[in-house]
XYZ file of C-alpha atoms in Angstrom:
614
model
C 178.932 137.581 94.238
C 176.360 137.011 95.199
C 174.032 137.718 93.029
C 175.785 139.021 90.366
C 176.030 138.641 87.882
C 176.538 140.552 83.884
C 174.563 143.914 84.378
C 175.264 145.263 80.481
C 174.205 148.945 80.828
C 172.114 149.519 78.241
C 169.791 151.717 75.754
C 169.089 155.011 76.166
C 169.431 157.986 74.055
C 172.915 157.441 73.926
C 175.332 160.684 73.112
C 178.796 160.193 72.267
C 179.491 163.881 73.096
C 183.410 163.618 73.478
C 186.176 165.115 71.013
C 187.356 163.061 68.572
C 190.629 161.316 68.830
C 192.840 161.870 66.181
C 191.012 162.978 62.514
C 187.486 162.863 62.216
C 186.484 159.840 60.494
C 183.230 160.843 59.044
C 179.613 158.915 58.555
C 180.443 157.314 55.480
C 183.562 155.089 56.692
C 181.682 154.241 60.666
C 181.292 157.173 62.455
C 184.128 159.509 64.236
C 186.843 157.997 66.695
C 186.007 158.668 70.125
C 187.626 157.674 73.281
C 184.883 156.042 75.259
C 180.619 155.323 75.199
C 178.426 156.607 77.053
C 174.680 155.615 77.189
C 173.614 158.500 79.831
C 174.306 161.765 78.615
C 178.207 162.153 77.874
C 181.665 161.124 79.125
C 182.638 163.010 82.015
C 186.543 162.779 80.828
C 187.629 163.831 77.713
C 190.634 162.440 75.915
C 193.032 163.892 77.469
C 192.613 163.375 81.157
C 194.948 162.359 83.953
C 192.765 159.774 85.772
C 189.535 158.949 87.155
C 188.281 161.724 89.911
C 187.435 159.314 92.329
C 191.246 157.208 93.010
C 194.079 158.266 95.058
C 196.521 159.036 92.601
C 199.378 158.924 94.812
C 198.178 155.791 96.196
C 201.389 153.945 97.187
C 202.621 150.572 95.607
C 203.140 147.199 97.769
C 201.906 145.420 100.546
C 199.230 142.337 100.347
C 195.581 142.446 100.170
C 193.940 138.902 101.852
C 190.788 137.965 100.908
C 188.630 134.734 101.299
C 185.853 133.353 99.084
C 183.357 130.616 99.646
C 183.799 127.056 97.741
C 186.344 126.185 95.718
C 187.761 126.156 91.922
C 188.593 124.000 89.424
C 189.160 126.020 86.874
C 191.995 129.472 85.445
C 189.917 129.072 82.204
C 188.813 133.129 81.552
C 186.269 132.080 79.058
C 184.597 128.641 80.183
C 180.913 128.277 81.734
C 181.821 124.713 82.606
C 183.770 124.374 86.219
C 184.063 126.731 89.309
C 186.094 129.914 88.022
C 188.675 131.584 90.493
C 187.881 134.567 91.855
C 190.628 137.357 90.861
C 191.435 136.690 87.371
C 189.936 140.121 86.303
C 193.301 141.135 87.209
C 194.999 138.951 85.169
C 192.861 139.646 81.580
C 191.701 142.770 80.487
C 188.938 144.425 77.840
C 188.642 146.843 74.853
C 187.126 149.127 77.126
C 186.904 149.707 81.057
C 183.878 151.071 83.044
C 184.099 154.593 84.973
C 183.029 154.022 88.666
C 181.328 157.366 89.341
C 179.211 157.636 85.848
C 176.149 155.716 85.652
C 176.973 154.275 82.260
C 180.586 155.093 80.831
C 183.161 153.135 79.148
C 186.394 154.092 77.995
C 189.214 152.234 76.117
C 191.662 150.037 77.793
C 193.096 147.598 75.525
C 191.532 149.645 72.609
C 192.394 153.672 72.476
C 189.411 154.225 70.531
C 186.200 153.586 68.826
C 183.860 154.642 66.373
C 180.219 153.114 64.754
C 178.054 154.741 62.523
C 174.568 156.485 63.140
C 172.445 153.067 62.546
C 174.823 151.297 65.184
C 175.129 148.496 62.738
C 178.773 147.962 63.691
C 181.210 149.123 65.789
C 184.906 149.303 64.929
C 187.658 149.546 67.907
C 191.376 150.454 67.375
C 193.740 148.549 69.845
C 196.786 150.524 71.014
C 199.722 150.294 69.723
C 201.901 149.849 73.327
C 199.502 146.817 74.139
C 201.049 143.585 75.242
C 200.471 140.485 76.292
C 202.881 139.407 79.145
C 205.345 137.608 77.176
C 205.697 141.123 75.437
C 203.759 140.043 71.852
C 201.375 142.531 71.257
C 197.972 142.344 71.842
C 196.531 141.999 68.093
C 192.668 141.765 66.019
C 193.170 138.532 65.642
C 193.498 138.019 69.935
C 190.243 140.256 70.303
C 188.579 137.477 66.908
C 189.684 134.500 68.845
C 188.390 135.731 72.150
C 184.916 136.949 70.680
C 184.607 132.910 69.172
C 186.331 131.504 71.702
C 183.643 133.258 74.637
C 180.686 132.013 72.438
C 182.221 128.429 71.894
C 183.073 127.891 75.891
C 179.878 129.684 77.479
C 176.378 129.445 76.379
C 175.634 133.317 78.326
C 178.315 134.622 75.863
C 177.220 132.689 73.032
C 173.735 134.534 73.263
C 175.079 137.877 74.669
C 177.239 138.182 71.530
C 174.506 136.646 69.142
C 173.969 139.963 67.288
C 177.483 139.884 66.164
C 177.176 138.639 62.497
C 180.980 139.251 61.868
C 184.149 139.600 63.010
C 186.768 141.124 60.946
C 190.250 142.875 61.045
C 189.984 146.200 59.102
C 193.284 147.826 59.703
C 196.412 147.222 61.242
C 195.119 147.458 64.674
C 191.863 147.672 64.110
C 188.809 145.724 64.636
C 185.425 145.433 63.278
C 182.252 143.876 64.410
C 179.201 143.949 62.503
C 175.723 143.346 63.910
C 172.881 141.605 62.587
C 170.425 144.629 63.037
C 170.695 148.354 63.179
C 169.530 150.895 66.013
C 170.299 148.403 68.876
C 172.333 150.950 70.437
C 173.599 148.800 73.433
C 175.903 146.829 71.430
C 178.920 148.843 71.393
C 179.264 148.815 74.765
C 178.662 144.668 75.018
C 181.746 144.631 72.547
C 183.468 146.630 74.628
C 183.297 144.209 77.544
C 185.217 141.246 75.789
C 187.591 139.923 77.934
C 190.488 139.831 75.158
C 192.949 136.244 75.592
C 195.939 135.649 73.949
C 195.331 133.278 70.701
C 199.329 132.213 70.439
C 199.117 131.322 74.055
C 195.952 129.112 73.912
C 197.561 127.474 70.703
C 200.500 126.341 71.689
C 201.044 123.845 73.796
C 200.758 123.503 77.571
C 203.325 123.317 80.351
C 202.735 119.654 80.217
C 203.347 119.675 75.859
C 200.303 119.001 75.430
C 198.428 121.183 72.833
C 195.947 123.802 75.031
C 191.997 123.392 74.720
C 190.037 126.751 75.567
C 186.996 124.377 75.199
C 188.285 122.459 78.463
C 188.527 123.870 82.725
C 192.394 124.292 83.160
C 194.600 124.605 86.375
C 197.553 125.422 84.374
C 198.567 128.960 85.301
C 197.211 131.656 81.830
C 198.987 134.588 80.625
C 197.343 137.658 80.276
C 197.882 141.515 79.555
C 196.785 143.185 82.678
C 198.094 143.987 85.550
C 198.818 140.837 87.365
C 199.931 137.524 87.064
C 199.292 134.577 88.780
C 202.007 133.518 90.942
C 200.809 130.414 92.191
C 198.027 128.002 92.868
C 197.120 125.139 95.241
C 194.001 124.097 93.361
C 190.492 124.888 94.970
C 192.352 126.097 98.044
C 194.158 129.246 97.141
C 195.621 131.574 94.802
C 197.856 134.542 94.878
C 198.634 137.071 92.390
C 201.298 139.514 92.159
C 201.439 142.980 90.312
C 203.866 142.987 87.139
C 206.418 145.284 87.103
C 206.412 145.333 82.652
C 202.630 145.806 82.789
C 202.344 147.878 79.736
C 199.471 149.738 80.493
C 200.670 151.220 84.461
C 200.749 154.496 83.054
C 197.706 154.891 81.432
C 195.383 157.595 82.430
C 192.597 154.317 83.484
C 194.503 153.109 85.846
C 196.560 155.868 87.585
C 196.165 155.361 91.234
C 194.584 151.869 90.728
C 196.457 148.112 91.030
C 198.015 149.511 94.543
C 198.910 145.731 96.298
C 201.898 143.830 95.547
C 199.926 140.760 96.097
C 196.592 139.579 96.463
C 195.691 136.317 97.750
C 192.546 134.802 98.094
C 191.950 131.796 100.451
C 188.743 129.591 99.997
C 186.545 127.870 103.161
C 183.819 125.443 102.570
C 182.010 127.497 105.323
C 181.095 131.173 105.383
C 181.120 131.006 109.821
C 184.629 129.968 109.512
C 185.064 132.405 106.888
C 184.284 135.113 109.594
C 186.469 133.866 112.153
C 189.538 133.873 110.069
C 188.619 137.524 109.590
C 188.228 137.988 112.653
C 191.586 136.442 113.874
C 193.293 138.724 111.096
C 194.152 136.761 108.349
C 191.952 138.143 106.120
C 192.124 142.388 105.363
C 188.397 142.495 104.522
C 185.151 141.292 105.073
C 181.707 141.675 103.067
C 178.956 141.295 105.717
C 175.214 139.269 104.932
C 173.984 138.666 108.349
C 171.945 141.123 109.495
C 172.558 139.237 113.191
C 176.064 139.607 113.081
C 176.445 142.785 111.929
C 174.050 143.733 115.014
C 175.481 141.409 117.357
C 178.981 139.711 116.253
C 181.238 142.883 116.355
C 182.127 143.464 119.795
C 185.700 141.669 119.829
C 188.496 143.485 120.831
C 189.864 144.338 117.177
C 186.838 146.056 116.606
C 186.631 148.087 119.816
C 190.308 149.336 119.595
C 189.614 150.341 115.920
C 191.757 148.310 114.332
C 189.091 146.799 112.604
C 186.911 149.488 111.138
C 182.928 149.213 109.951
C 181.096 151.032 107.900
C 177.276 150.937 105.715
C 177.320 152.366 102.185
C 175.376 152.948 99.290
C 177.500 152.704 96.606
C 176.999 149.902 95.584
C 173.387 150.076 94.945
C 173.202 153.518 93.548
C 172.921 152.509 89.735
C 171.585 149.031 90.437
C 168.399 147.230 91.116
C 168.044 143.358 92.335
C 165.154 140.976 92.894
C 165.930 137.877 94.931
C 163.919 134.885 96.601
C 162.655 131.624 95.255
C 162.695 131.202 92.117
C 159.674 128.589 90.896
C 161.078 126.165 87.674
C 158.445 126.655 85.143
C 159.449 123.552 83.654
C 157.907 121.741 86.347
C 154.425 120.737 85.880
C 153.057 121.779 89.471
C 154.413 125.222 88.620
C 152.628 125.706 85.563
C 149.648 127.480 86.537
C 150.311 131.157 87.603
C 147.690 130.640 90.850
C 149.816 128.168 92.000
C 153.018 130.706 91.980
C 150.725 133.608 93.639
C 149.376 131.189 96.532
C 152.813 130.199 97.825
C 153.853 133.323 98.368
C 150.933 134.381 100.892
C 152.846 132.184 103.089
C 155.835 134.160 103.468
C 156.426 135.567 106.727
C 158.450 138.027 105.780
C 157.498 140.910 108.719
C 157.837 138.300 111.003
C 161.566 137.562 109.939
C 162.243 141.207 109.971
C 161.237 141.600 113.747
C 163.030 138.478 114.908
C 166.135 137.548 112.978
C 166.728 140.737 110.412
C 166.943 143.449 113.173
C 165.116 145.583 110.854
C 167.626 145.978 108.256
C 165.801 144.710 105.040
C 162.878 145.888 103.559
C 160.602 143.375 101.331
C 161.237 143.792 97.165
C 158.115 144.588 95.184
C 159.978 144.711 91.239
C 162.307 143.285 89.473
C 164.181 146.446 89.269
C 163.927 147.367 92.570
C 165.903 150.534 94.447
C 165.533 152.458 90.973
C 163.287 154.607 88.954
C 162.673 152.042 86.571
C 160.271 149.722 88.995
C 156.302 149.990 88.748
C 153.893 150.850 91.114
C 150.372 151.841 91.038
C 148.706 151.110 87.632
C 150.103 151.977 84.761
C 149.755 155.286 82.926
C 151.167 157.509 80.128
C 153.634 156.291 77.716
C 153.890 153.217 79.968
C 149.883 152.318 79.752
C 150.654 153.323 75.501
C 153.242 150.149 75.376
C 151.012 147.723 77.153
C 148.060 148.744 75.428
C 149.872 147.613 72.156
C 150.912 144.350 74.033
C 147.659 144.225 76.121
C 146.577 140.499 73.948
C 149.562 139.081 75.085
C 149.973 139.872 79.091
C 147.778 139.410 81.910
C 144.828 141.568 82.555
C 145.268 142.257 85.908
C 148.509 144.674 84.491
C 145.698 146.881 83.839
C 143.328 146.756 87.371
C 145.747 145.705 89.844
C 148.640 147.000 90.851
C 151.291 144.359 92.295
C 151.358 144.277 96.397
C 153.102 141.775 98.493
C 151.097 140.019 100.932
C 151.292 141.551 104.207
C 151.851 139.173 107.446
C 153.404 139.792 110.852
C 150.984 138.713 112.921
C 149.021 135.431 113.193
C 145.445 136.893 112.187
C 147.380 137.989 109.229
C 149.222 135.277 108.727
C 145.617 133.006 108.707
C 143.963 135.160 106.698
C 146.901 134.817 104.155
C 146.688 131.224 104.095
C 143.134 130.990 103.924
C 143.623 133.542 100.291
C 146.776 130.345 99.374
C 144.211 127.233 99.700
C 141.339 129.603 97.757
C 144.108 130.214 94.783
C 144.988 126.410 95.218
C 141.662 125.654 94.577
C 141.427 127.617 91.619
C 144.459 126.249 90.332
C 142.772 122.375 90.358
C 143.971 121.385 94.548
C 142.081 120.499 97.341
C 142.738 119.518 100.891
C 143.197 115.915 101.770
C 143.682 115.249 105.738
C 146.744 117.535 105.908
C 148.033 117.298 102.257
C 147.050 119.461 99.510
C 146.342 117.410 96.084
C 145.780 117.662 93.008
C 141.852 116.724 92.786
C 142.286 114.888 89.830
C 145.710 112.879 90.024
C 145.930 112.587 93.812
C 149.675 114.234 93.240
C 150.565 116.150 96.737
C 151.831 119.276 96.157
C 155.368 119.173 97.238
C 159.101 120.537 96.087
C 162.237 121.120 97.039
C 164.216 124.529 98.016
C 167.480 124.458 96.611
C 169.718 126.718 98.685
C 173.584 127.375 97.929
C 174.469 127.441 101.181
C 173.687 127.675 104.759
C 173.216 131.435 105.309
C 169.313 131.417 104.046
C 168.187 127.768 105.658
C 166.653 130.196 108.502
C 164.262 131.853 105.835
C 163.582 129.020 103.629
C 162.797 126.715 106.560
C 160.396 129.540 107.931
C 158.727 129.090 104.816
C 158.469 125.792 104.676
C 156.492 126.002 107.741
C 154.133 128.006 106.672
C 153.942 126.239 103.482
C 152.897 122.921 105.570
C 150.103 124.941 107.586
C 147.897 124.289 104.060
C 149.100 120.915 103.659
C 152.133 121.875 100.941
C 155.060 119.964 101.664
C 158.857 122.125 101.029
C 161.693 120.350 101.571
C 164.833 122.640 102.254
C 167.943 121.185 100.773
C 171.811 123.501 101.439
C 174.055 122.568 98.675
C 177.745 123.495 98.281
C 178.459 126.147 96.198
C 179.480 123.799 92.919
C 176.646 121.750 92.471
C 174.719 124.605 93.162
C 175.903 126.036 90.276
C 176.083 123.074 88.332
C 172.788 122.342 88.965
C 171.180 125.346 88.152
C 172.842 125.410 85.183
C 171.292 121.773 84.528
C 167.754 123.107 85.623
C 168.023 119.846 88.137
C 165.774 122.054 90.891
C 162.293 123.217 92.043
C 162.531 125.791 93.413
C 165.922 127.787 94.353
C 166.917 131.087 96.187
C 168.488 132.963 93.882
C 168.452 136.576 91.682
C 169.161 139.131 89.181
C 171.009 142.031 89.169
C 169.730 144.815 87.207
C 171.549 147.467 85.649
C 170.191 151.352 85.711
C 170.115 150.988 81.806
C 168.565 147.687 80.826
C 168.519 146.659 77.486
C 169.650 143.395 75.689
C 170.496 141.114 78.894
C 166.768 141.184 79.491
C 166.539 138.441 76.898
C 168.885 136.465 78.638
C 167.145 136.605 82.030
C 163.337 136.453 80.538
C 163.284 135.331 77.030
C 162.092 132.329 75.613
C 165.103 131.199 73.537
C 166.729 131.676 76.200
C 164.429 129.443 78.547
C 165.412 126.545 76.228
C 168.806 126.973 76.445
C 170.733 125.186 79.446
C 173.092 127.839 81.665
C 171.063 130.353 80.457
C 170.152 133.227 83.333
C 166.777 132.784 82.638
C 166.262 130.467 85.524
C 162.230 130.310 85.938
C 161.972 129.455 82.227
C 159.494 131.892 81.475
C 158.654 131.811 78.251
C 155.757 134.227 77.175
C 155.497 136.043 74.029
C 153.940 139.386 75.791
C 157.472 139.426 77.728
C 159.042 138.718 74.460
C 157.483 141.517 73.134
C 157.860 143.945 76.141
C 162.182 142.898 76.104
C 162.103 144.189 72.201
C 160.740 147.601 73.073
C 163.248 148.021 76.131
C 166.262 147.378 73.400
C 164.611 149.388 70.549
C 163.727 152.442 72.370
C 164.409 155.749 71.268
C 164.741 157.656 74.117
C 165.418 157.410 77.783
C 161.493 158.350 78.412
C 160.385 155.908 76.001
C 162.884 153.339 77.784
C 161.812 153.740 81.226
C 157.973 153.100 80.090
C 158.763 150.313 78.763
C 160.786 149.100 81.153
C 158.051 149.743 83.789
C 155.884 147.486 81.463
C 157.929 144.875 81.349
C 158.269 144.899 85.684
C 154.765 144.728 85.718
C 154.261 141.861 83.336
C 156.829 139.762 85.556
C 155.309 140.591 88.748
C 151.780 139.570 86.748
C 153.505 136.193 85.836
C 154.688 135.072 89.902
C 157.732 133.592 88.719
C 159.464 134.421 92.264
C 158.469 134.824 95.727
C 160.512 138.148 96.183
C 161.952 138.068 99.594
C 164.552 141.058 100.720
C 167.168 143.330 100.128
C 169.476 145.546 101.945
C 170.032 149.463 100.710
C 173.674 149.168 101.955
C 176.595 147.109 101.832
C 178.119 146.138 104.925
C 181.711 145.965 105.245
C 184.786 145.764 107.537
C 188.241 145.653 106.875
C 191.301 145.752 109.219
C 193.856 148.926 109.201
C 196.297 146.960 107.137
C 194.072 148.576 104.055
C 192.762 151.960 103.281
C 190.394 153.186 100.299
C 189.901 156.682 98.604
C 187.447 159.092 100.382
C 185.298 159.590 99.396
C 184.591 155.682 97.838
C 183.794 155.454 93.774
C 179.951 156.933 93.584
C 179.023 153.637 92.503
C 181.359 151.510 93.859
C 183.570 150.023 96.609
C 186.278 150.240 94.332
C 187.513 146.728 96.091
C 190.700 145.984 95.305
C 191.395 148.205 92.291
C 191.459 151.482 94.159
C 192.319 150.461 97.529
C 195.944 150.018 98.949
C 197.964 149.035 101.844
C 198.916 150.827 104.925
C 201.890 148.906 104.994
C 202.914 149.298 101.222
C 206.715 151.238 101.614
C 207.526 150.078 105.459
């Protein structure tokens, strides 16, 4: 999606405050059965309610919903790392449990009815429903949810370390399903259960269309099966795809997904370039459009479509309202010439980023100054209270400046500023072993210019980068600015085969045990891993521990605060920009609830067609 990537939410003083489904179950055999987690406060809907708040519940049925994505794919595989996924297939697979669009943190059963865990959280124990079935009208089974649990760990090395906690696996009833973790009071991990998208083990175990036997391990064009809602109803591989809504779907009826799964058909067509992307949009082959050029949005709209409001435009929040982000360019750690933190901290005096704003943003972004940025979790100032406590018990293992210097973005805009920024770069270089040659900065004792490349995935950012790369070569660093498509982008990141790339997290309002994956050292060694600077420092190892382990929400936030701090403290990222709103335009063919999801766009599971009926 951009940048997004798995946001678990996460850790807080968690309350399962909802009536219990069926008997209570009692401590001693795992807790009592609920009918959904929640990790803020408690479940807004209680067992027995008709659907979420926020769809249209009389939404009508039909029509087509045409989308376009950037690229291509290789790959229908639900559970591989390896290839270029399809976009869409969320529609074809489905989880134990489903998120709740206008909570900040709620999960309630899909697949599975209900769930229980005892007070230690050392497992969690899920009970599938009984009118669950796959599409060739098996039901879905334990054993589907076992094989799906090894089969995500086998085919992606994410899952394999998201689901590392999970010491067993088991069947304990009829329909029922236990996992048991490897240590107690990690309260997240109910809810990362509750995520697994569930595949059918009969289907992946036979064999293929072709009679071959099927390999889970291996990318696969060959259309899947699923349990939810649609189906794929064909393919022309890395082109296009287009699914169609089931008519047996077992689970229409369910009080999740009343007034959601409106379209007929959804079809999503894939471009090699985002500019012809628009312009198919545009010309009204595509229902919807997600805007990232600030230019465009302030410039591009005045066609005819758009001034006869057939085309409608709009900015909204949702998005963004339980989720922070920091993106720029990412420095590889692994590289030598990145090793030394002064080195990180000079190269980013030389981004212009006021400069950018005046002349190309049109004043739409502001610069990003955390790692959790937009939320009440980022730090400013210095740190104080329970948050000063945690790095006080940390404070051999993280930079001293956490203590005596807040973080602050260098400031340019001008060119005095922009000099006297530079001038600060070549004194850190310095530092950091360099000196000025002619126009080259070296390192004084090899001779080695400092120089990289800027891996981009795509053309949309080559106007930033490239403005930094000027700057860059003002004190004799040279930055080479490389676009690649969107597949060996990914292929290469995954391969750490990079210098320096624009790229970014996504951060959850409740972080907790994905903060290993994105800053951890284990995960540093590990290859496809989200930890894409490689930091690996055993203060931040430390700091991740206390976010999972916290006790309360107060004790979380401090220690998430902490941890922002010691990342900033570590200039692993030049941190460029963000937008508060997502732009978007879509054509009169499709309408959406209104008001939208609190915290989403609720694209395309709430939205329908104006045409659906006619």
């Amino acid at each position: 999606m951009g940048l997004a990537q798995r946001s678990a939410a996460l850790l807080l003083s968690i309350a399962l405050g909802v009536t219990a489904l069926g008997s209570s179950a009692g401590a001693q055999d795992g807790g009592e059965w609920r009918n959904g987690i929640a990790t803020i406060g408690e479940l807004k809907y209680k067992p027995d309610f008709s659907h979420f708040d926020y769809v249209n519940a009389e939404a009508p049925k039909g029509g087509a919903l045409r989308l376009s994505a950037e690229g291509a794919f290789d790959t229908l595989n639900p559970v591989l790392a390896r290839g270029e996924a399809v976009s869409g297939l969320g529609g074809v697979f489905e989880s134990l449990m489903v998120a709740s669009d206008d909570e900040l943190s709620s999960m309630y059963g899909l697949l599975a009815e209900a769930v229980k865990h005892p007070a230690d959280y050392s497992s969690v124990t899920f009970r599938l429903r009984a009118e669950a079935k796959w599409a060739d009208g098996q039901p879905v089974t334990p054993e589907d949810v076992i094989f799906s649990l090894e089969s995500a760990k086998k085919g992606d090395p994410q899952m394999e370390f998201y689901y590392r906690h999970v010491t067993k696996a088991e069947k304990t009833g009829e329909r029922e399903i236990t996992f048991t973790f490897d240590e107690p009071n990690n309260r997240e991990l109910p809810q990362i259960v509750g995520q697994l998208v569930v595949v059918p083990k009969h289907w992946w175990e036979a064999n293929g269309a072709d009679g071959k036997p099927r390999d889970i391990t291996r990318t696969s064009l060959e259309i899947p099966m699923g349990s939810g809602p649609y189906k794929v109803a064909s393919v022309s591989p890395g082109a296009a795809i287009n699914y169609e809504l089931r008519d047996d779907y077992w689970g229409k009826d369910l009080n999740v997904n009343v007034g959601q799964h409106n379209f007929r058909t959804i079809i999503y067509r894939y471009y090699a370039d985002r500019e012809v992307m628009f312009e198919s949009f545009r010309s009204g082959n595509e229902d919807y459009w997600w805007e990232n050029r600030a230019q465009r949005w302030a410039t591009g709209y005045n066609f005819p479509a758009v001034q006869q409001g057939r085309i409608k435009r709009d900015e909204v929040e949702n998005e963004y309202r339980k989720a922070g982000v920091m993106v720029g360019f990412i420095f590889n750690l692994r590289r030598e010439k990145f090793a030394d933190p002064k080195v990180r901290e000079a190269l980013n005096y030389a981004f212009d980023f006021e400069e950018l704003k005046r002349t190309i943003f049109y004043n739409s972004y502001d610069r990003i100054d955390s790692f959790f940025y937009r939320t009440d979790l980022a730090s400013s100032g210095l740190p104080e209270g329970r948050e000063l406590e945690i790095l006080n018990e940390v404070k051999d293992k993280v930079p001293a400046d956490v203590f005596t210097k807040p973080y602050v973005n260098p400031v340019n805009g001008d060119p005095a500023k922009l000099r006297e920024n530079l001038r600060k770069a070549v004194g850190l270089l310095r530092e950091a072993g360099y000196e000025l040659k002619g126009n080259r900065m070296v390192n004084a004792k090899t001779g080695q210019a400092l120089s990289f490349e800027i891996m981009l995935g795509g053309p949309t950012i080559e106007p930033v980068a490239l403005a930094f790369a000027r700057n860059l070569k003002m004190i004799g660093v040279e930055a080479t600015v490389r676009s690649v498509e969107q597949s060996q982008f990914t292929n290469r990141w995954r391969a750490r085969d990079y210098d320096v790339m624009y790229n970014g997290w996504a951060e959850s309002i409740n972080p907790g045990n994905e903060q290993a994956e994105y800053w951890g050292s284990d995960a540093a060694k590990r290859e496809g891993s989200q930890n894409y600077s490689g930091i690996s420092d055993p203060g931040v190892d430390a700091l991740i521990r206390k976010v999972i382990f916290s006790k309360d929400r107060d004790d979380q936030v401090a220690a998430v605060k902490a941890l922002d701090r010691v990342l900033l403290a570590n200039h692993i990222i030049v941190p460029t920009y963000s937008s508060k709103t997502s732009r978007i335009a879509f054509w009169d063919t499709v309408a959406h609830p209104d008001p939208l999801p609190e915290y989403s766009i609720g694209l395309p599971s709430t939205w329908w067609s104006t045409k659906a009926g006619k």
